[in-house]
PDB file of C-alpha atoms in Angstrom:
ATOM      1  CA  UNK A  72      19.202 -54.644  -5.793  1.00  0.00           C
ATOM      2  CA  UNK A  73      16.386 -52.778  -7.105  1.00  0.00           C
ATOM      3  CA  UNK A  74      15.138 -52.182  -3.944  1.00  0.00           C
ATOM      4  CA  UNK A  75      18.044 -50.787  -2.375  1.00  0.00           C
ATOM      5  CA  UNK A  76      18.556 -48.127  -5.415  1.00  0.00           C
ATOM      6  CA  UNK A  77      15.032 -47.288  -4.826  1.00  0.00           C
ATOM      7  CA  UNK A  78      15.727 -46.980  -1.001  1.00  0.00           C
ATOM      8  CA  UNK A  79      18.673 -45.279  -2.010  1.00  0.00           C
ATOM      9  CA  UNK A  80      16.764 -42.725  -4.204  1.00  0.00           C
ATOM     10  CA  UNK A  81      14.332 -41.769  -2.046  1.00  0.00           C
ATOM     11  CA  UNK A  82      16.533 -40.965   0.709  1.00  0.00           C
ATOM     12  CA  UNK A  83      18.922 -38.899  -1.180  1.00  0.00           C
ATOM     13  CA  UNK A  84      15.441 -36.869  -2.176  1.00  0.00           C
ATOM     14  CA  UNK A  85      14.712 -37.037   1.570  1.00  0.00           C
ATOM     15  CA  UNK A  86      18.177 -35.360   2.114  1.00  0.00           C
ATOM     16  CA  UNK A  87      17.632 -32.753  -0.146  1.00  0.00           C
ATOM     17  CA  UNK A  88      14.069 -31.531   0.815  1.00  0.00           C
ATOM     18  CA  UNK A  89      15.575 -31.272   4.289  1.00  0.00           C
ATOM     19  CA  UNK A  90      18.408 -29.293   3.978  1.00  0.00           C
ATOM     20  CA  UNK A  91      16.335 -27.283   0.869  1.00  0.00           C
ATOM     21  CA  UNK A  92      13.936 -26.577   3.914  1.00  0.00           C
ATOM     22  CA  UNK A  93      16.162 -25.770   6.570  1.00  0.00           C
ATOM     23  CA  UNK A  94      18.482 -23.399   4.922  1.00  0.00           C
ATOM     24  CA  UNK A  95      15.219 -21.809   2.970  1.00  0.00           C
ATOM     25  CA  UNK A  96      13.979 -21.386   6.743  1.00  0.00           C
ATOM     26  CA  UNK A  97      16.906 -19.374   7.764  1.00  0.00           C
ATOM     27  CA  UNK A  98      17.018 -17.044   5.115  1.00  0.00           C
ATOM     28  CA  UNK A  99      13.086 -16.896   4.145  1.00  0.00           C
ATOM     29  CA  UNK A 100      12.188 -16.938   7.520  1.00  0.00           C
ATOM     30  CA  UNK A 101      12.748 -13.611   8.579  1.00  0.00           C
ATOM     31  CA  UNK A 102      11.330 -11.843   5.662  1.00  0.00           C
ATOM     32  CA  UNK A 103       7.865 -14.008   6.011  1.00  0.00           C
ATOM     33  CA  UNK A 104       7.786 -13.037  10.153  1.00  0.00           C
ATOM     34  CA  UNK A 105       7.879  -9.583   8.340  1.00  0.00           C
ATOM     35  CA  UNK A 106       5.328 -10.335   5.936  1.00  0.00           C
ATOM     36  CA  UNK A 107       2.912 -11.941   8.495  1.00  0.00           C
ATOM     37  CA  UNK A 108       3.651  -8.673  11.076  1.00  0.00           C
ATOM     38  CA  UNK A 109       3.357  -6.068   8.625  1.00  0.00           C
ATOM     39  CA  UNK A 110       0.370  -7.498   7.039  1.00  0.00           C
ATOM     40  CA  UNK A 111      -1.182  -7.868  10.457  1.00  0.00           C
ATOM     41  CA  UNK A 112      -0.781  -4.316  12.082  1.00  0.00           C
ATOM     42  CA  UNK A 113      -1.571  -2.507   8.453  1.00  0.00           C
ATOM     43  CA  UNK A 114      -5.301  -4.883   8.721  1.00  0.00           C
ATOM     44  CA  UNK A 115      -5.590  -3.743  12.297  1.00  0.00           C
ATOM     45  CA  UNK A 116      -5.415   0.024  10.635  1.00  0.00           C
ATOM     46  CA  UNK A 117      -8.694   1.336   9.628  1.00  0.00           C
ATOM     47  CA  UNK A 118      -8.411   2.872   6.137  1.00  0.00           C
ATOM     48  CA  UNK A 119     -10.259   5.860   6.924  1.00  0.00           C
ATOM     49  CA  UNK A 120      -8.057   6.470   9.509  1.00  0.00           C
ATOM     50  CA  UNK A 121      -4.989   6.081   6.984  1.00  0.00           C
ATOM     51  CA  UNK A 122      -6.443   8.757   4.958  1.00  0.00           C
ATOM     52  CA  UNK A 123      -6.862  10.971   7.790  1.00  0.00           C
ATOM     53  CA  UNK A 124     -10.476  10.933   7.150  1.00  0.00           C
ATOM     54  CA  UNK A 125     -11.397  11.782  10.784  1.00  0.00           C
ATOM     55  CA  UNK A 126      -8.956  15.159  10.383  1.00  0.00           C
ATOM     56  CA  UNK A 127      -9.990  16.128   6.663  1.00  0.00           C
ATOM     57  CA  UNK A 128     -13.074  16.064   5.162  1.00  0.00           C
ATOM     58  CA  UNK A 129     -11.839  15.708   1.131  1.00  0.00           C
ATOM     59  CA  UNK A 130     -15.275  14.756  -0.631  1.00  0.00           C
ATOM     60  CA  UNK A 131     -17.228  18.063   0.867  1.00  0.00           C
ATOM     61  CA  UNK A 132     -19.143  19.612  -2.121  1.00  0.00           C
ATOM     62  CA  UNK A 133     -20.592  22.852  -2.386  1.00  0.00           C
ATOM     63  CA  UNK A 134     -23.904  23.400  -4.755  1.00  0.00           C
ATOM     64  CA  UNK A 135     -23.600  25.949  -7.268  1.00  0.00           C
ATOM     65  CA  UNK A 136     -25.979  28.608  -6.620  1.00  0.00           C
ATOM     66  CA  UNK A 137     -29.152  27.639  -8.722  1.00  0.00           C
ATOM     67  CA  UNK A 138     -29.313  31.240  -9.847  1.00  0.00           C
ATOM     68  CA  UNK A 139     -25.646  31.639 -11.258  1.00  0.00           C
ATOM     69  CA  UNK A 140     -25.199  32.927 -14.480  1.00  0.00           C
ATOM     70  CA  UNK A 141     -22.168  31.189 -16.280  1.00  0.00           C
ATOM     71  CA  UNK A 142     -19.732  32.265 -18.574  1.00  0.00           C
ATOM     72  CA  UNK A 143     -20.444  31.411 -21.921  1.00  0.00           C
ATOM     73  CA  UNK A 144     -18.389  28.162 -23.475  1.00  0.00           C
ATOM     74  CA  UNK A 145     -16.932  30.738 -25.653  1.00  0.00           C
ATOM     75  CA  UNK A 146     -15.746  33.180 -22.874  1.00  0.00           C
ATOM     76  CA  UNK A 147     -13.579  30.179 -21.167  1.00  0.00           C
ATOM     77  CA  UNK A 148     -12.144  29.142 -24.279  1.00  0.00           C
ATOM     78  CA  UNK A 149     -11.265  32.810 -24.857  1.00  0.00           C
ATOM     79  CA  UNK A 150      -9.092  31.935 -21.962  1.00  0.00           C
ATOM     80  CA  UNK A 151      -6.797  29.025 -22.587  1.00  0.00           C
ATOM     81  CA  UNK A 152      -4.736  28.798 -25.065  1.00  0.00           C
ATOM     82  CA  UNK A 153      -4.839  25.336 -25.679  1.00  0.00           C
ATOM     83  CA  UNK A 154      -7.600  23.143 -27.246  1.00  0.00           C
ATOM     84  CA  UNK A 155     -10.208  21.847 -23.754  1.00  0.00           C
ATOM     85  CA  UNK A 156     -10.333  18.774 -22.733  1.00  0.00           C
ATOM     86  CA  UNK A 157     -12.532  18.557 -19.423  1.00  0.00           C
ATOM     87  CA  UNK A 158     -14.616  21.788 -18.106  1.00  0.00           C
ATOM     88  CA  UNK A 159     -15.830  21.321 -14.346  1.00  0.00           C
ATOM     89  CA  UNK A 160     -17.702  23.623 -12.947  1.00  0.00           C
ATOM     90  CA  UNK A 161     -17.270  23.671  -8.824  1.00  0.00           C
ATOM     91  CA  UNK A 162     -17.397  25.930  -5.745  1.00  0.00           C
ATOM     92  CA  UNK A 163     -14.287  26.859  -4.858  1.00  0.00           C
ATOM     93  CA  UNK A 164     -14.038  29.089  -1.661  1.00  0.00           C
ATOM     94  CA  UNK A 165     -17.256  30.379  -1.901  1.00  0.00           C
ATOM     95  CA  UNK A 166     -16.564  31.362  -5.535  1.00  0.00           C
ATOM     96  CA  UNK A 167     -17.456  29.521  -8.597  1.00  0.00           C
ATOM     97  CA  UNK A 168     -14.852  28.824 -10.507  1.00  0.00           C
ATOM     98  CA  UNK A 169     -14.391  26.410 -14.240  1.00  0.00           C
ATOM     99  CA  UNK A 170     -11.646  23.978 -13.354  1.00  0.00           C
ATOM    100  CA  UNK A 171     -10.076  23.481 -17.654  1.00  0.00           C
ATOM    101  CA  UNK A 172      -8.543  20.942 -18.521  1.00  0.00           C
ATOM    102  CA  UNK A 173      -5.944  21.194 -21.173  1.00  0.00           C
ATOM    103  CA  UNK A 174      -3.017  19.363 -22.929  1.00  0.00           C
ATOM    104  CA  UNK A 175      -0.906  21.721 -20.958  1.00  0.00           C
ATOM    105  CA  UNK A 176      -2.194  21.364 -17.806  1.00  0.00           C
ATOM    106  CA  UNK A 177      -5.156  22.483 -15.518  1.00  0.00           C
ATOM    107  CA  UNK A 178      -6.224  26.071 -14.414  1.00  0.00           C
ATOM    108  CA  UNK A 179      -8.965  27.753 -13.249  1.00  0.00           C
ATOM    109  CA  UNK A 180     -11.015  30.178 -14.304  1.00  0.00           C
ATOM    110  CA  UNK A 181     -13.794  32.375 -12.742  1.00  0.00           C
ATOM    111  CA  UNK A 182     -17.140  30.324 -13.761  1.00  0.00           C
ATOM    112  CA  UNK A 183     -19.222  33.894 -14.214  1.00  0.00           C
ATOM    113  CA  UNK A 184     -16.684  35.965 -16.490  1.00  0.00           C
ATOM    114  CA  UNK A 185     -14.738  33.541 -18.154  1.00  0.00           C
ATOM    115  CA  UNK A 186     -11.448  35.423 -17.060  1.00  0.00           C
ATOM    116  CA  UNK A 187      -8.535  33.536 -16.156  1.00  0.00           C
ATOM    117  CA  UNK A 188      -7.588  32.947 -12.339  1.00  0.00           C
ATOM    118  CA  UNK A 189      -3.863  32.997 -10.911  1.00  0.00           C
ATOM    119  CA  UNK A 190      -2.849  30.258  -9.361  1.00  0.00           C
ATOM    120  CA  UNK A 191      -3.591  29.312  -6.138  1.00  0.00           C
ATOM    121  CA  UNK A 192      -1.582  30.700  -3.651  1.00  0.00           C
ATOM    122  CA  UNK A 193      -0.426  29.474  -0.224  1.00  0.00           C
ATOM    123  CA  UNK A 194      -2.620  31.924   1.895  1.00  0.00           C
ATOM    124  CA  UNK A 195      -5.830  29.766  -0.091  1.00  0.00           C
ATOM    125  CA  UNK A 196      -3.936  26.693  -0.148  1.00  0.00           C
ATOM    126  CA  UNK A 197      -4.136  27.160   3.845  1.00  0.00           C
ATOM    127  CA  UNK A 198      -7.649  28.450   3.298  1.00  0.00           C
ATOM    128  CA  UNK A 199      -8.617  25.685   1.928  1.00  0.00           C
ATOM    129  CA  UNK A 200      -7.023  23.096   4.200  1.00  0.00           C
ATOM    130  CA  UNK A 201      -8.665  24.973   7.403  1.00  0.00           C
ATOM    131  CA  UNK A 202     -12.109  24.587   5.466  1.00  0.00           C
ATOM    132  CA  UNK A 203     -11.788  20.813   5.616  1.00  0.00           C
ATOM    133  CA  UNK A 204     -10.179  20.861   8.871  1.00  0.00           C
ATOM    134  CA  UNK A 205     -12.597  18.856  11.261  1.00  0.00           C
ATOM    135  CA  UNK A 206     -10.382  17.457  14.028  1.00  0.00           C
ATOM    136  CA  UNK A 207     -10.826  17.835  17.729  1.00  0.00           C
ATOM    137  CA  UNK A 208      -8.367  21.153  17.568  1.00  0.00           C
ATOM    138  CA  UNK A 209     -10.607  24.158  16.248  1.00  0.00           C
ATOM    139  CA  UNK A 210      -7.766  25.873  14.532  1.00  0.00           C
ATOM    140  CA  UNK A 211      -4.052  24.720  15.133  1.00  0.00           C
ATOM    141  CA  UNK A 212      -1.460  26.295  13.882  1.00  0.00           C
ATOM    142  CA  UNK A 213      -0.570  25.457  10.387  1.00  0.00           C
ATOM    143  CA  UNK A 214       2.831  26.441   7.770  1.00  0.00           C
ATOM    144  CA  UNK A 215       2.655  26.622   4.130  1.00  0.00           C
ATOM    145  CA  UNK A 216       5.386  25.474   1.935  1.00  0.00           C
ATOM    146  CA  UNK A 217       5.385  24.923  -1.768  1.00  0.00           C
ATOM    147  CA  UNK A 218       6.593  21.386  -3.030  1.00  0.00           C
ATOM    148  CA  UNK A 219       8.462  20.579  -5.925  1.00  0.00           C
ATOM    149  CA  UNK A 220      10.186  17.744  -5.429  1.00  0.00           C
ATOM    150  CA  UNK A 221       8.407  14.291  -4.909  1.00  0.00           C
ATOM    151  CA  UNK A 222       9.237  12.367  -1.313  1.00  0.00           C
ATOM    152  CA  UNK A 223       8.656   9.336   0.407  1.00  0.00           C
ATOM    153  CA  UNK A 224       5.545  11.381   1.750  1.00  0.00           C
ATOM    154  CA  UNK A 225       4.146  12.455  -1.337  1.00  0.00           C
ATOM    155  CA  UNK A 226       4.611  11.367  -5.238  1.00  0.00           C
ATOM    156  CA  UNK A 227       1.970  12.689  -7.008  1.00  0.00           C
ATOM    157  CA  UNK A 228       1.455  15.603  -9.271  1.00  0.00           C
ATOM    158  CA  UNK A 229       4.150  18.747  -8.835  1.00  0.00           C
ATOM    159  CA  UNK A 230       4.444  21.096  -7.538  1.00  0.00           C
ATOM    160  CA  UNK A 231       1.681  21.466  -4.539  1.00  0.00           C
ATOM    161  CA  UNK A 232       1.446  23.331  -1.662  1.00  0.00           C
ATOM    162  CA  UNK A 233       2.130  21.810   1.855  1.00  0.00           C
ATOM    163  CA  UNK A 234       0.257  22.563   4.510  1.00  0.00           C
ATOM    164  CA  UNK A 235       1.361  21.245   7.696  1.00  0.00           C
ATOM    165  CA  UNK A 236      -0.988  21.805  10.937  1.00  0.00           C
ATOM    166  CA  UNK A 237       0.668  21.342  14.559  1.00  0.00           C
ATOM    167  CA  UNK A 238      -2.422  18.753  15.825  1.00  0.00           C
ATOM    168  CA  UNK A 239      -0.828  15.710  17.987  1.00  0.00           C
ATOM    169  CA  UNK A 240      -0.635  13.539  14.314  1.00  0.00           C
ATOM    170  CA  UNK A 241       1.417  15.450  12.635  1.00  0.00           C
ATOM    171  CA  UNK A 242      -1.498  16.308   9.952  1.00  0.00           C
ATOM    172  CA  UNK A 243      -0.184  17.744   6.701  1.00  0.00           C
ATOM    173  CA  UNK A 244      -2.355  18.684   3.658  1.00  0.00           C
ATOM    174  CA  UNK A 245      -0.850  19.077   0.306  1.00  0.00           C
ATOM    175  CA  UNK A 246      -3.010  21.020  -2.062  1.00  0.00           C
ATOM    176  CA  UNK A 247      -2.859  20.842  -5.568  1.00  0.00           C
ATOM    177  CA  UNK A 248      -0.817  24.043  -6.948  1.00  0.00           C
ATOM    178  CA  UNK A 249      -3.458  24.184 -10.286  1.00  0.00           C
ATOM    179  CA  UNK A 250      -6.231  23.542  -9.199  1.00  0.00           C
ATOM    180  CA  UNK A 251      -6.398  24.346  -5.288  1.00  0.00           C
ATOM    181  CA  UNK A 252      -7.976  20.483  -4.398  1.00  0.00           C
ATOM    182  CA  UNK A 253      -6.370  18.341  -1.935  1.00  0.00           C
ATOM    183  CA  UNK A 254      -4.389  16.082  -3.501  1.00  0.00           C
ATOM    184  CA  UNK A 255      -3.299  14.169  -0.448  1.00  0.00           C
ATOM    185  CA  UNK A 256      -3.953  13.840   3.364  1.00  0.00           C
ATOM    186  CA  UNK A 257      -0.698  12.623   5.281  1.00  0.00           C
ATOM    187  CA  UNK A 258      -1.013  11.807   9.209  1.00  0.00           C
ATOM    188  CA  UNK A 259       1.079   9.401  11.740  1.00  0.00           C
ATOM    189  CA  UNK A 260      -1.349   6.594  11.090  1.00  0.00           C
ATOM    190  CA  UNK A 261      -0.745   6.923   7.533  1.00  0.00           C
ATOM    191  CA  UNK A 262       3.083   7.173   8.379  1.00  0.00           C
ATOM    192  CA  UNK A 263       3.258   3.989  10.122  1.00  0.00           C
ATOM    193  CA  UNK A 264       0.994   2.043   7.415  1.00  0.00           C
ATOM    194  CA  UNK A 265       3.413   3.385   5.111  1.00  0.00           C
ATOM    195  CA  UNK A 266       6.070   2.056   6.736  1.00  0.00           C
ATOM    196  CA  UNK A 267       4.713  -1.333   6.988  1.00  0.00           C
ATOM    197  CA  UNK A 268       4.017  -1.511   3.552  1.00  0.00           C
ATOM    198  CA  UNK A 269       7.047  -0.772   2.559  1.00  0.00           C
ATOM    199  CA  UNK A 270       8.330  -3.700   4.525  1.00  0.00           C
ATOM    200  CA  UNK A 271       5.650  -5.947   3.459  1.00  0.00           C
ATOM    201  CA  UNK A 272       6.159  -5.390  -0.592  1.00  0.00           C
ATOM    202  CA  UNK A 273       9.937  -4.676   0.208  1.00  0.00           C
ATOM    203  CA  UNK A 274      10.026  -1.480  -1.673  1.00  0.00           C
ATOM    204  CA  UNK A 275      12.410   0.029   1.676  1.00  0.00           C
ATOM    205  CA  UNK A 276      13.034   3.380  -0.243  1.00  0.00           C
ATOM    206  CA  UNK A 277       9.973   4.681  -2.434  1.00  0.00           C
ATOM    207  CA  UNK A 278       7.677   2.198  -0.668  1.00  0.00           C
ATOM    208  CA  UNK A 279       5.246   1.750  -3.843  1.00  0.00           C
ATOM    209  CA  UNK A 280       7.157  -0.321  -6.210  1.00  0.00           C
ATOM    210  CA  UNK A 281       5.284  -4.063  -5.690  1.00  0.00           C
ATOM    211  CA  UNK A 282       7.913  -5.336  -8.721  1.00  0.00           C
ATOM    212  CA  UNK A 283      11.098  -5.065  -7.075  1.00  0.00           C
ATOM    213  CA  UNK A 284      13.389  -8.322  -7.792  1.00  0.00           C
ATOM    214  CA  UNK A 285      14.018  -8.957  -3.535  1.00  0.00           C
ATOM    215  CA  UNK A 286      10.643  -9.277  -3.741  1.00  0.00           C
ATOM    216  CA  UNK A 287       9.747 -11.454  -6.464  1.00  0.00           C
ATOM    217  CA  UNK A 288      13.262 -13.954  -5.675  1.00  0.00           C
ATOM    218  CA  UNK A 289      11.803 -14.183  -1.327  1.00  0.00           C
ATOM    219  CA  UNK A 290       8.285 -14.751  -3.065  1.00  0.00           C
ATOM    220  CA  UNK A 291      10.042 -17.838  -5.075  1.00  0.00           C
ATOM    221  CA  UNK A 292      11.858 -19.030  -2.230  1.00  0.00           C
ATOM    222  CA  UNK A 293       8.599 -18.769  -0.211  1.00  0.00           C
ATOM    223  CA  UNK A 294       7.246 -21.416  -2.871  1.00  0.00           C
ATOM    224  CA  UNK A 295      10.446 -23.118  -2.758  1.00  0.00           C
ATOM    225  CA  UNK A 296      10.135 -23.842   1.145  1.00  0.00           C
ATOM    226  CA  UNK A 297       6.308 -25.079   1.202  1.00  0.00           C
ATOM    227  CA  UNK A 298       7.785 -27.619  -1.635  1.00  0.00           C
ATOM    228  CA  UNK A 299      10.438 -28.618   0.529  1.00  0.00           C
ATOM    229  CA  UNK A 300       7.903 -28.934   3.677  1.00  0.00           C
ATOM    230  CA  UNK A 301       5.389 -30.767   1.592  1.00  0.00           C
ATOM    231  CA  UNK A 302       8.148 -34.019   0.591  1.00  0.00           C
ATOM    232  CA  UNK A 303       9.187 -33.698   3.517  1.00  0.00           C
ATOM    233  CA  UNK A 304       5.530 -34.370   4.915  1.00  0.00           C
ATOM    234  CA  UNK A 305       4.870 -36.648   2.278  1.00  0.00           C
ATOM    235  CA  UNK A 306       8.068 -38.848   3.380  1.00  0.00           C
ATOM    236  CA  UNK A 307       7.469 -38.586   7.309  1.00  0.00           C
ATOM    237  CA  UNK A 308       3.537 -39.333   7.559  1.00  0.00           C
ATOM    238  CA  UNK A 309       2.462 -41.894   9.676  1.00  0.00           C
ATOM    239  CA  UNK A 310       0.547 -43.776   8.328  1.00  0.00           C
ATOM    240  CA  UNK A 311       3.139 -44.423   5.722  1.00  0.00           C
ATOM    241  CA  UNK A 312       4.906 -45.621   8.671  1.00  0.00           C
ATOM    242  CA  UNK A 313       2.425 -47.793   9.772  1.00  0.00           C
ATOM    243  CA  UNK A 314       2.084 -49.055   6.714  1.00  0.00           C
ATOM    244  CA  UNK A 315       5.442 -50.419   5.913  1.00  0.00           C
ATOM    245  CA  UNK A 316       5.487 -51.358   9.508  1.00  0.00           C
ATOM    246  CA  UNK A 317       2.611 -53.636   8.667  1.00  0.00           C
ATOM    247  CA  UNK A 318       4.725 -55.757   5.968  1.00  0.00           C
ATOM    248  CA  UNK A 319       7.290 -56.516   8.890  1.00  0.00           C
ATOM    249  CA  UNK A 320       6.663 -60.167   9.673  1.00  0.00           C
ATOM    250  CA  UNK A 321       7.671 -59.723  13.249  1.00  0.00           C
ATOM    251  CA  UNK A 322       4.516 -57.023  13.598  1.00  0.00           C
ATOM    252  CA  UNK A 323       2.246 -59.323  11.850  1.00  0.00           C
ATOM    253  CA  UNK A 324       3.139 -62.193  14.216  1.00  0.00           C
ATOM    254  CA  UNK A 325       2.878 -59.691  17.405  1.00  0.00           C
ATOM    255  CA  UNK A 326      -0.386 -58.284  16.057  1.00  0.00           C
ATOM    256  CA  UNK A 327      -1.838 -61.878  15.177  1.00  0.00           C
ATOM    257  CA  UNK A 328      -0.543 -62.999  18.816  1.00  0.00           C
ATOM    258  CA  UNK A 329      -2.989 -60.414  20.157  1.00  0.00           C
TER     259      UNK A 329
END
């Protein structure tokens, strides 16, 4: 009697891890033949070809001219209103300009007077994207537009200034409106790893939340379904087999027979 509840126990667990398995295999399935595709193709990507390194050179520095005289510390404070948090000094289309940082944001201003700069405007932003420009087109065509609202191509700082070249990929550089750097480097390699990655953390909107609740429940069930394969492993294994097979007095006698 004991035996048969046991029996009886074990195959209603059997049950269960099957049908947990096969209906977590319908419905998880798809999303993990996303995961394993997306995951894929984005490690087939090289990164610096995501960051449109091979269009845009970004990390290019210029020297300051060892026989610049600089503003005093005095003279660029004279110049913001606000108390300084951060002073670089930088080369900034062949002038040398103090990038300030403030609590109210980040200008410029000219590294040899101390005066205040304007902001950058979208004949400079272009300027400066054409500087960095180092793919196989000498000098495409290129439009300026100024950003101010964030997009599934770009969510950082606001507003910045678009540049978008007519090259085969598509290139567009956005460059910061404060401080004339470029923020970001967008291509159609980029677009596609984008898109992948927002399949891959599920994110099919923004494509940069990694927290988002389809995520975390298909992550569960993922879990879920290697539990239900491992019972169901644990039940099925041969040698299990073999070995209750080997208390069967009929395959002891046709074993000894042998």
């Amino acid at each position: 009697m004991e035996g048969a509840v046991l029996k009886s126990a074990k195959l209603r667990l059997h049950l269960l891890a099957s049908r947990t398995h096969k209906w977590l295999a319908v419905i998880i399935g798809a999303q993990l033949l996303l995961w394993f595709t997306s995951g894929a193709l984005m490690s087939f990507l090289p990164i610096d070809r995501v960051h449109g390194d091979h269009l845009v050179e970004r990390k290019a520095t210029t020297a300051l001219p060892s026989h610049l005289a600089l503003a005093s510390p005095s003279a660029i404070t004279a110049a913001t209103a606000a108390p300084i948090e951060a002073v670089t000094y930088r080369m900034w289309l062949g002038r040398a300009v103090a990038e300030v940082v403030t609590a109210d944001g980040t200008r410029l201003v000219d590294a040899r007077t101390g005066a205040a700069l304007p902001a950058p405007t979208a004949s400079q932003a272009e300027a400066v994207a054409r500087a960095a420009w180092r793919g196989s087109s000498a000098q495409p065509k290129a439009t300026v537009a100024r950003i101010e609202r964030a997009s599934a191509e770009y969510r950082g700082a606001l507003p910045v200034w678009r540049v978008a070249f007519a090259d085969p990929d598509s290139t567009r550089v956005f460059i910061a409106a404060d401080t004339g750097r470029i923020a970001a480097v967008r291509t159609g390699t980029w677009r596609l790893y984008d898109f992948f990655w927002g399949l891959h953390i599920m994110d099919w909107k923004n494509h940069e939340d990694f927290n988002t609740p389809w995520l975390l429940a298909f992550a569960i069930g993922a879990l879920a379904l290697w539990a239900g394969g491992a019972v169901l492993l644990y039940m099925r294994w041969p040698r299990r087999r073999r070995r209750n097979a080997g208390n069967d007095p009929l395959y002891s006698r046709a074993t000894h027979d042998r």
